[in-house]
Structure formats: structure tokens, C-alpha cells
Short mmCIF file of N, CA and C in Angstrom, two decimals:
data_model
loop_
_atom_site.label_atom_id
_atom_site.label_comp_id
_atom_site.label_asym_id
_atom_site.label_seq_id
_atom_site.Cartn_x
_atom_site.Cartn_y
_atom_site.Cartn_z
N ILE A 3 78.85 135.71 74.91
CA ILE A 3 79.54 134.85 73.47
C ILE A 3 79.98 135.87 73.06
N ILE A 4 79.83 137.21 73.27
CA ILE A 4 80.43 138.27 72.20
C ILE A 4 81.33 138.81 72.72
N GLY A 5 81.29 139.09 74.91
CA GLY A 5 81.38 139.70 76.14
C GLY A 5 80.42 141.26 75.82
N ASN A 6 81.82 142.30 75.71
CA ASN A 6 81.37 143.29 76.34
C ASN A 6 81.17 144.23 74.73
N ASP A 7 81.30 143.68 73.92
CA ASP A 7 81.89 144.00 72.18
C ASP A 7 80.19 144.24 71.58
N ASN A 8 79.75 145.48 71.34
CA ASN A 8 78.85 145.68 70.79
C ASN A 8 79.10 145.86 69.41
N SER A 9 80.04 146.14 68.21
CA SER A 9 79.44 146.39 67.23
C SER A 9 79.31 145.12 66.23
N LEU A 10 79.10 146.02 64.93
CA LEU A 10 78.32 145.25 63.67
C LEU A 10 79.26 143.49 63.93
N LEU A 11 80.40 143.98 63.67
CA LEU A 11 81.46 142.78 63.32
C LEU A 11 81.11 141.94 64.47
N GLY A 12 81.57 142.79 65.95
CA GLY A 12 81.36 141.49 66.99
C GLY A 12 79.72 140.76 66.41
N GLY A 13 78.78 141.87 66.77
CA GLY A 13 77.56 141.16 66.44
C GLY A 13 77.01 139.10 65.68
N LEU A 14 77.65 139.99 63.96
CA LEU A 14 77.91 139.09 63.46
C LEU A 14 79.07 137.78 63.61
N LEU A 15 79.81 137.64 63.89
CA LEU A 15 80.62 136.86 64.89
C LEU A 15 79.83 136.64 65.84
N GLY A 16 79.54 136.64 66.56
CA GLY A 16 78.14 135.84 67.22
C GLY A 16 77.52 135.27 66.50
N VAL A 17 76.93 136.02 65.88
CA VAL A 17 75.58 135.08 65.11
C VAL A 17 76.15 133.61 64.14
N LEU A 18 77.70 133.85 63.58
CA LEU A 18 78.30 133.06 62.71
C LEU A 18 78.32 132.41 63.75
N VAL A 19 78.84 132.22 64.53
CA VAL A 19 79.99 130.66 66.12
C VAL A 19 78.39 130.44 66.07
N LEU A 20 77.12 130.47 66.25
CA LEU A 20 75.66 130.09 66.75
C LEU A 20 74.98 129.46 65.80
N LEU A 21 76.01 129.85 65.16
CA LEU A 21 75.29 128.86 64.13
C LEU A 21 75.98 127.71 63.64
N ALA A 22 76.84 127.64 63.62
CA ALA A 22 77.96 126.83 63.18
C ALA A 22 77.93 125.57 64.07
N THR A 23 77.62 126.59 65.65
CA THR A 23 77.67 125.12 66.80
C THR A 23 76.75 124.25 66.71
N ASN A 24 75.03 124.62 66.23
CA ASN A 24 73.99 124.34 65.61
C ASN A 24 74.28 123.61 64.64
N HIS A 25 74.63 123.26 63.61
CA HIS A 25 74.98 123.06 62.77
C HIS A 25 75.80 121.45 62.76
N MET A 26 77.27 121.89 63.41
CA MET A 26 77.92 120.75 64.45
C MET A 26 77.12 119.85 65.22
N VAL A 27 76.11 120.09 66.25
CA VAL A 27 75.84 119.53 66.78
C VAL A 27 74.60 119.02 66.16
N VAL A 28 74.05 118.93 65.18
CA VAL A 28 72.26 118.90 64.23
C VAL A 28 74.08 117.35 63.09
N SER A 29 73.96 117.58 63.13
CA SER A 29 75.41 117.18 62.35
C SER A 29 75.56 115.94 63.15
N PHE A 30 76.39 115.94 64.13
CA PHE A 30 77.01 114.68 65.13
C PHE A 30 75.48 114.02 65.67
N LEU A 31 74.44 114.52 65.48
CA LEU A 31 72.68 113.70 66.29
C LEU A 31 72.49 112.89 65.17
N TYR A 32 72.47 113.55 63.90
CA TYR A 32 71.90 112.84 62.78
C TYR A 32 72.68 111.45 62.31
N ARG A 33 74.03 111.99 63.02
CA ARG A 33 74.64 110.79 62.67
C ARG A 33 74.64 109.62 64.01
N HIS A 34 74.39 110.15 64.39
CA HIS A 34 74.44 108.58 65.88
C HIS A 34 73.02 108.91 66.38
N PRO A 35 72.23 107.86 65.67
CA PRO A 35 70.48 108.26 65.91
C PRO A 35 69.93 107.71 67.67
N THR A 36 70.14 106.58 68.07
CA THR A 36 70.69 106.45 69.07
C THR A 36 70.40 107.44 70.33
N LEU A 37 72.10 109.09 70.24
CA LEU A 37 71.58 109.79 71.13
C LEU A 37 70.67 110.38 70.95
N ASP A 38 70.47 110.85 69.41
CA ASP A 38 69.32 111.83 68.72
C ASP A 38 68.47 110.91 69.23
N ARG A 39 68.10 110.13 69.80
CA ARG A 39 66.62 109.67 70.78
C ARG A 39 66.49 110.09 71.89
N LYS A 40 67.49 109.61 72.39
CA LYS A 40 67.77 109.73 73.96
C LYS A 40 68.37 112.03 73.95
N VAL A 41 68.12 112.06 73.64
CA VAL A 41 68.10 113.64 73.39
C VAL A 41 66.66 114.46 73.66
N GLU A 42 66.30 113.33 72.24
CA GLU A 42 65.69 114.25 71.16
C GLU A 42 64.17 114.25 72.44
N GLY A 43 64.05 112.54 72.74
CA GLY A 43 63.42 111.41 73.59
C GLY A 43 62.24 110.82 72.55
N GLU A 44 60.87 110.41 72.81
CA GLU A 44 60.28 109.29 72.30
C GLU A 44 59.29 110.17 71.87
N PRO A 45 58.76 109.75 71.05
CA PRO A 45 56.68 110.20 70.63
C PRO A 45 55.77 109.85 72.23
N VAL A 46 54.63 110.21 72.62
CA VAL A 46 54.38 109.59 74.07
C VAL A 46 52.88 110.13 73.51
N VAL A 47 52.08 108.88 73.61
CA VAL A 47 50.80 108.52 73.25
C VAL A 47 50.26 109.32 74.68
N LEU A 48 49.14 110.87 74.09
CA LEU A 48 48.44 111.35 75.22
C LEU A 48 46.96 110.04 75.08
N VAL A 49 46.67 110.36 73.82
CA VAL A 49 44.94 109.33 73.93
C VAL A 49 45.44 108.09 73.46
N SER A 50 44.75 106.96 73.57
CA SER A 50 44.70 105.84 72.42
C SER A 50 42.56 105.04 72.53
N HIS A 51 42.95 104.96 71.40
CA HIS A 51 40.98 104.19 71.01
C HIS A 51 40.22 105.27 72.29
N GLY A 52 40.11 106.31 71.96
CA GLY A 52 39.36 108.01 72.77
C GLY A 52 39.43 107.67 74.16
N ARG A 53 40.33 106.65 74.91
CA ARG A 53 40.95 106.87 76.10
C ARG A 53 42.02 108.03 76.42
N ILE A 54 41.93 108.82 77.28
CA ILE A 54 42.89 109.65 78.12
C ILE A 54 43.85 108.80 78.37
N ILE A 55 45.29 108.99 78.47
CA ILE A 55 46.47 108.02 79.16
C ILE A 55 46.78 108.94 80.19
N GLU A 56 46.73 109.42 81.71
CA GLU A 56 46.46 110.15 81.94
C GLU A 56 48.36 109.94 82.60
N SER A 57 48.38 108.56 83.24
CA SER A 57 49.74 109.08 83.53
C SER A 57 51.44 109.03 82.38
N ASN A 58 50.96 109.48 81.13
CA ASN A 58 51.73 110.56 80.38
C ASN A 58 51.26 111.79 80.29
N LEU A 59 49.96 112.10 80.27
CA LEU A 59 50.16 113.72 80.72
C LEU A 59 50.63 113.80 81.90
N ALA A 60 50.51 113.22 82.89
CA ALA A 60 51.14 114.05 84.35
C ALA A 60 52.99 114.16 83.57
N ARG A 61 53.19 113.52 82.98
CA ARG A 61 54.06 113.09 82.81
C ARG A 61 54.81 114.25 81.96
N GLU A 62 54.48 114.27 80.99
CA GLU A 62 54.90 115.47 80.43
C GLU A 62 54.23 116.25 81.06
N LEU A 63 53.64 117.05 82.14
CA LEU A 63 52.95 117.65 82.57
C LEU A 63 51.48 118.87 81.29
N ILE A 64 51.35 117.97 80.77
CA ILE A 64 49.92 118.65 80.04
C ILE A 64 48.55 118.62 80.82
N THR A 65 47.78 119.79 80.60
CA THR A 65 46.38 119.15 82.01
C THR A 65 45.48 118.56 80.58
N ILE A 66 43.67 118.29 81.09
CA ILE A 66 43.51 117.69 80.25
C ILE A 66 42.92 118.62 79.01
N ASP A 67 42.58 120.50 79.59
CA ASP A 67 42.45 121.06 78.76
C ASP A 67 43.46 121.98 78.32
N GLU A 68 44.60 121.17 78.32
CA GLU A 68 44.50 121.57 76.72
C GLU A 68 44.80 120.50 75.46
N LEU A 69 44.94 118.95 76.03
CA LEU A 69 44.82 118.58 75.56
C LEU A 69 43.54 118.77 75.13
N ARG A 70 42.22 118.32 74.94
CA ARG A 70 40.69 118.91 74.97
C ARG A 70 41.24 120.93 73.16
N ALA A 71 42.25 121.18 73.68
CA ALA A 71 42.19 122.26 72.74
C ALA A 71 42.77 122.05 71.67
N ALA A 72 43.69 120.70 71.73
CA ALA A 72 44.10 120.56 70.91
C ALA A 72 43.64 119.49 69.66
N ILE A 73 42.67 119.18 70.68
CA ILE A 73 41.63 117.81 69.67
C ILE A 73 41.11 118.78 68.80
N HIS A 74 40.58 120.26 69.41
CA HIS A 74 39.47 121.02 68.70
C HIS A 74 39.65 121.64 68.12
N ARG A 75 41.47 122.24 67.55
CA ARG A 75 41.93 122.72 66.78
C ARG A 75 41.91 121.85 65.76
N GLN A 76 41.90 120.15 65.74
CA GLN A 76 42.06 119.42 65.41
C GLN A 76 40.80 119.70 64.52
N GLY A 77 39.89 119.69 64.59
CA GLY A 77 38.05 119.83 64.12
C GLY A 77 37.51 118.18 64.92
N LEU A 78 38.17 118.00 65.80
CA LEU A 78 37.01 117.17 67.14
C LEU A 78 36.88 117.33 67.79
N ASP A 79 35.17 117.45 68.35
CA ASP A 79 34.50 117.69 69.63
C ASP A 79 34.83 117.14 70.51
N ASP A 80 35.13 116.18 70.60
CA ASP A 80 35.23 115.59 71.87
C ASP A 80 36.58 114.09 72.32
N PHE A 81 36.70 113.47 73.36
CA PHE A 81 38.46 112.47 73.36
C PHE A 81 37.90 111.35 72.93
N ALA A 82 35.87 111.39 72.44
CA ALA A 82 35.70 109.56 72.02
C ALA A 82 35.64 109.45 70.84
N ASP A 83 36.39 110.95 69.82
CA ASP A 83 36.50 110.85 69.11
C ASP A 83 38.21 111.03 68.04
N VAL A 84 38.60 110.40 68.61
CA VAL A 84 39.85 110.67 68.71
C VAL A 84 40.16 108.85 68.52
N GLU A 85 41.48 108.90 67.61
CA GLU A 85 41.62 107.35 67.59
C GLU A 85 43.26 107.21 68.73
N LYS A 86 43.89 107.87 67.83
CA LYS A 86 45.50 108.15 69.30
C LYS A 86 45.44 109.85 68.74
N ALA A 87 45.93 109.86 69.94
CA ALA A 87 46.77 111.78 69.53
C ALA A 87 48.45 110.96 70.81
N ILE A 88 49.65 112.12 69.55
CA ILE A 88 50.48 112.07 70.26
C ILE A 88 51.41 112.87 70.33
N LEU A 89 52.33 112.84 71.26
CA LEU A 89 53.64 114.11 71.75
C LEU A 89 54.13 113.78 70.83
N GLU A 90 54.19 115.05 69.51
CA GLU A 90 55.87 114.11 68.82
C GLU A 90 56.86 114.78 69.96
N THR A 91 58.35 115.09 68.89
CA THR A 91 59.39 115.39 70.14
C THR A 91 59.49 116.63 69.81
N SER A 92 58.73 117.22 68.76
CA SER A 92 58.43 118.73 68.12
C SER A 92 57.83 119.74 68.88
N GLY A 93 57.54 118.79 69.87
CA GLY A 93 55.81 119.50 70.80
C GLY A 93 54.32 119.87 70.43
N THR A 94 54.16 119.63 68.69
CA THR A 94 53.35 119.27 68.81
C THR A 94 52.45 118.13 69.27
N ILE A 95 50.98 118.08 69.11
CA ILE A 95 50.00 116.86 69.45
C ILE A 95 49.44 117.12 67.76
N THR A 96 50.08 115.88 67.82
CA THR A 96 48.76 114.88 66.25
C THR A 96 48.07 114.31 66.80
N VAL A 97 47.01 113.98 65.97
CA VAL A 97 45.81 114.22 66.16
C VAL A 97 45.00 113.35 64.89
N PHE A 98 44.90 111.58 65.30
CA PHE A 98 44.23 110.92 64.53
C PHE A 98 42.40 110.19 64.94
N ALA A 99 41.61 111.31 63.80
CA ALA A 99 40.61 110.40 63.94
C ALA A 99 40.27 109.07 64.29
N ARG A 100 38.91 109.21 65.13
CA ARG A 100 38.34 107.76 64.49
C ARG A 100 37.61 107.50 63.56
N HIS A 101 37.85 106.48 62.49
CA HIS A 101 36.70 106.42 61.61
C HIS A 101 35.66 105.63 61.75
N PRO A 102 34.11 105.74 61.39
CA PRO A 102 34.03 106.34 61.59
C PRO A 102 34.01 107.44 62.49
N THR A 103 33.85 108.52 63.07
CA THR A 103 33.70 109.09 64.12
C THR A 103 32.02 108.77 65.03
N PRO A 104 31.94 108.88 66.17
CA PRO A 104 30.43 108.58 66.60
C PRO A 104 29.66 109.74 65.74
N GLN A 105 30.37 110.26 66.53
CA GLN A 105 28.55 111.46 65.70
C GLN A 105 28.92 111.23 63.58
N GLU A 106 29.35 110.22 62.97
CA GLU A 106 29.53 110.22 61.54
C GLU A 106 29.19 109.08 61.38
N ALA A 107 29.19 107.73 62.39
CA ALA A 107 28.04 106.21 62.40
C ALA A 107 26.55 106.73 62.67
N VAL A 108 26.32 108.44 63.89
CA VAL A 108 25.01 108.32 63.79
C VAL A 108 23.87 108.93 62.57
N ASP A 109 24.88 109.72 62.23
CA ASP A 109 24.64 110.47 60.94
C ASP A 109 24.61 109.38 59.76
N GLU A 110 25.46 108.70 59.62
CA GLU A 110 25.05 107.76 58.53
C GLU A 110 24.07 106.97 58.86
N ALA A 111 23.87 106.48 60.22
CA ALA A 111 22.32 105.85 60.39
C ALA A 111 21.40 106.38 59.72
N LEU A 112 20.78 107.61 60.29
CA LEU A 112 20.17 108.48 60.07
C LEU A 112 19.76 108.54 58.24
N SER A 113 20.81 109.24 57.71
CA SER A 113 20.95 109.17 56.33
C SER A 113 20.38 107.38 55.63
N ASP A 114 20.59 106.50 56.14
CA ASP A 114 19.97 105.12 55.46
C ASP A 114 18.85 105.59 55.62
N ARG A 115 17.74 106.04 57.09
CA ARG A 115 16.98 105.41 57.72
C ARG A 115 15.77 106.28 57.00
N LEU A 116 16.68 108.24 56.28
CA LEU A 116 15.58 108.70 55.84
C LEU A 116 15.60 108.04 54.64
N ASN A 117 17.11 107.46 53.70
CA ASN A 117 16.43 106.84 52.50
C ASN A 117 15.93 105.92 51.98
N ARG A 118 15.78 104.55 53.39
CA ARG A 118 14.69 103.35 53.60
C ARG A 118 13.36 104.15 53.51
N LEU A 119 12.96 105.44 54.14
CA LEU A 119 11.77 105.68 54.20
C LEU A 119 11.34 106.28 52.67
N ASP A 120 12.16 106.92 51.95
CA ASP A 120 12.34 107.75 50.96
C ASP A 120 11.75 106.58 49.57
N ARG A 121 12.43 105.79 49.65
CA ARG A 121 12.03 104.52 48.56
C ARG A 121 10.50 103.85 49.39
N SER A 122 10.19 103.72 50.21
CA SER A 122 8.68 103.55 51.29
C SER A 122 7.98 103.98 50.34
N LEU A 123 8.02 105.50 50.57
CA LEU A 123 7.31 106.47 50.44
C LEU A 123 6.80 106.21 48.86
N ALA A 124 7.69 106.32 48.26
CA ALA A 124 7.57 106.44 46.34
C ALA A 124 6.55 104.60 46.27
N ARG A 125 7.24 104.31 47.00
CA ARG A 125 6.47 102.25 46.20
C ARG A 125 5.13 102.55 47.10
N LEU A 126 4.78 102.94 47.84
CA LEU A 126 3.08 103.65 48.28
C LEU A 126 2.95 103.97 47.37
N LEU A 127 3.28 105.49 47.41
CA LEU A 127 2.57 105.95 46.39
C LEU A 127 2.60 105.63 44.82
N GLU A 128 3.69 104.51 44.38
CA GLU A 128 3.20 103.61 42.63
C GLU A 128 1.92 103.29 42.60
N LEU A 129 1.96 102.19 44.27
CA LEU A 129 0.78 101.22 44.40
C LEU A 129 -0.41 102.27 44.49
N LEU A 130 -0.48 103.46 45.25
CA LEU A 130 -1.26 104.64 45.28
C LEU A 130 -2.15 105.01 44.07
N GLU A 131 -1.19 105.21 43.92
CA GLU A 131 -1.05 105.90 42.23
C GLU A 131 -2.68 104.92 41.11
N ALA A 132 -1.42 102.93 41.08
CA ALA A 132 -1.60 101.98 40.38
C ALA A 132 -3.40 101.81 40.87
N LYS A 133 -3.94 102.13 41.69
CA LYS A 133 -4.73 102.12 42.04
C LYS A 133 -5.52 103.16 42.19
N SER A 134 -5.13 103.73 41.94
CA SER A 134 -6.59 105.13 41.80
C SER A 134 -5.65 106.54 40.43
N PRO A 135 -5.43 106.14 39.77
CA PRO A 135 -4.00 107.70 39.25
C PRO A 135 -4.63 109.18 39.58
N ASP A 136 -5.48 109.69 39.89
CA ASP A 136 -5.90 110.51 40.74
C ASP A 136 -5.53 110.92 42.41
N ALA A 137 -5.07 110.17 42.58
CA ALA A 137 -4.62 110.08 43.77
C ALA A 137 -3.70 110.64 44.74
N ARG A 138 -2.53 111.09 43.47
CA ARG A 138 -1.71 111.87 43.38
C ARG A 138 -2.17 113.59 43.93
N LYS A 139 -2.75 113.68 42.59
CA LYS A 139 -4.16 115.21 43.00
C LYS A 139 -4.03 115.96 43.93
N ASP A 140 -4.53 114.20 45.04
CA ASP A 140 -5.27 114.79 46.16
C ASP A 140 -4.93 114.35 47.28
N LEU A 141 -2.98 113.83 46.50
CA LEU A 141 -1.55 114.67 48.38
C LEU A 141 -1.57 116.00 48.43
N ALA A 142 -1.90 116.50 47.02
CA ALA A 142 -0.65 117.76 46.72
C ALA A 142 -1.52 118.88 47.53
#
């Protein structure tokens, strides 16, 4: 941009030219969203309902290991936990978790089962105590 000029003024001039050019391009693309979509591209779905869309991975040159790392950064362990993963135009991968995740569903089922067992045990203790008031002491 500035040729052989290594002076401070030449550097500042180069910076100003780059900033002005960037501003003009961004402003132009802002006023022309159709062209902006062609230049920037569209978001690409990489995972849908826990299934990897391998053709989209190949087209975007993303490996399964890179995708796995992205979902791990979002706190998910497996692709089955992912409702949708999208490669944004900025290059970031946005991950949406399934609700509930398979692990959350298992945890909830176990919690429900433990609560039912707890209520059953409490009822059995009530019945036992009604039959013999000293029975609770014998269990301790």
C-alpha cells in the first residue's frame, strides 16, 4: 500500500487507506444483503437430530474430530446429545443441545425411581410402626 515508505506518516497513511476501504466494503454489503450472502455465504448445518451430515462436513473441509471438539467445548459428550450444530458464516460452530439429552433422560428416570422407592419405604415404615411401635428401634 505504501511502497518503500517506512516512515511513520507512510504507515499511518496505509492504515487509514485500509480502514477506509474496509468501511466502504462493509457499508456497500450492508446496503446489498443479497450480495452480502453471496460473499459471506450461508450458515451450514453439520449435525441435525444427533446425526452428522457428512456431505456438509466434506464440503466445508471439517473433520469429525474438529466437530467433536466443538461439541465438547459446548459441554456435550456425544453427537446423540446434539439437536443441531451449525457452521456460522463467521467460522464459529454453534451447537444446540437436545432437551433433555439422553443422559439427562436417564438421570431423570433414575431420580423418579429413587423417589418412588423412598415413598414406598416411608409407607412400609409407617405400616410397621403402626403394627409394632418399637419396630423402628429394631431397624436402627
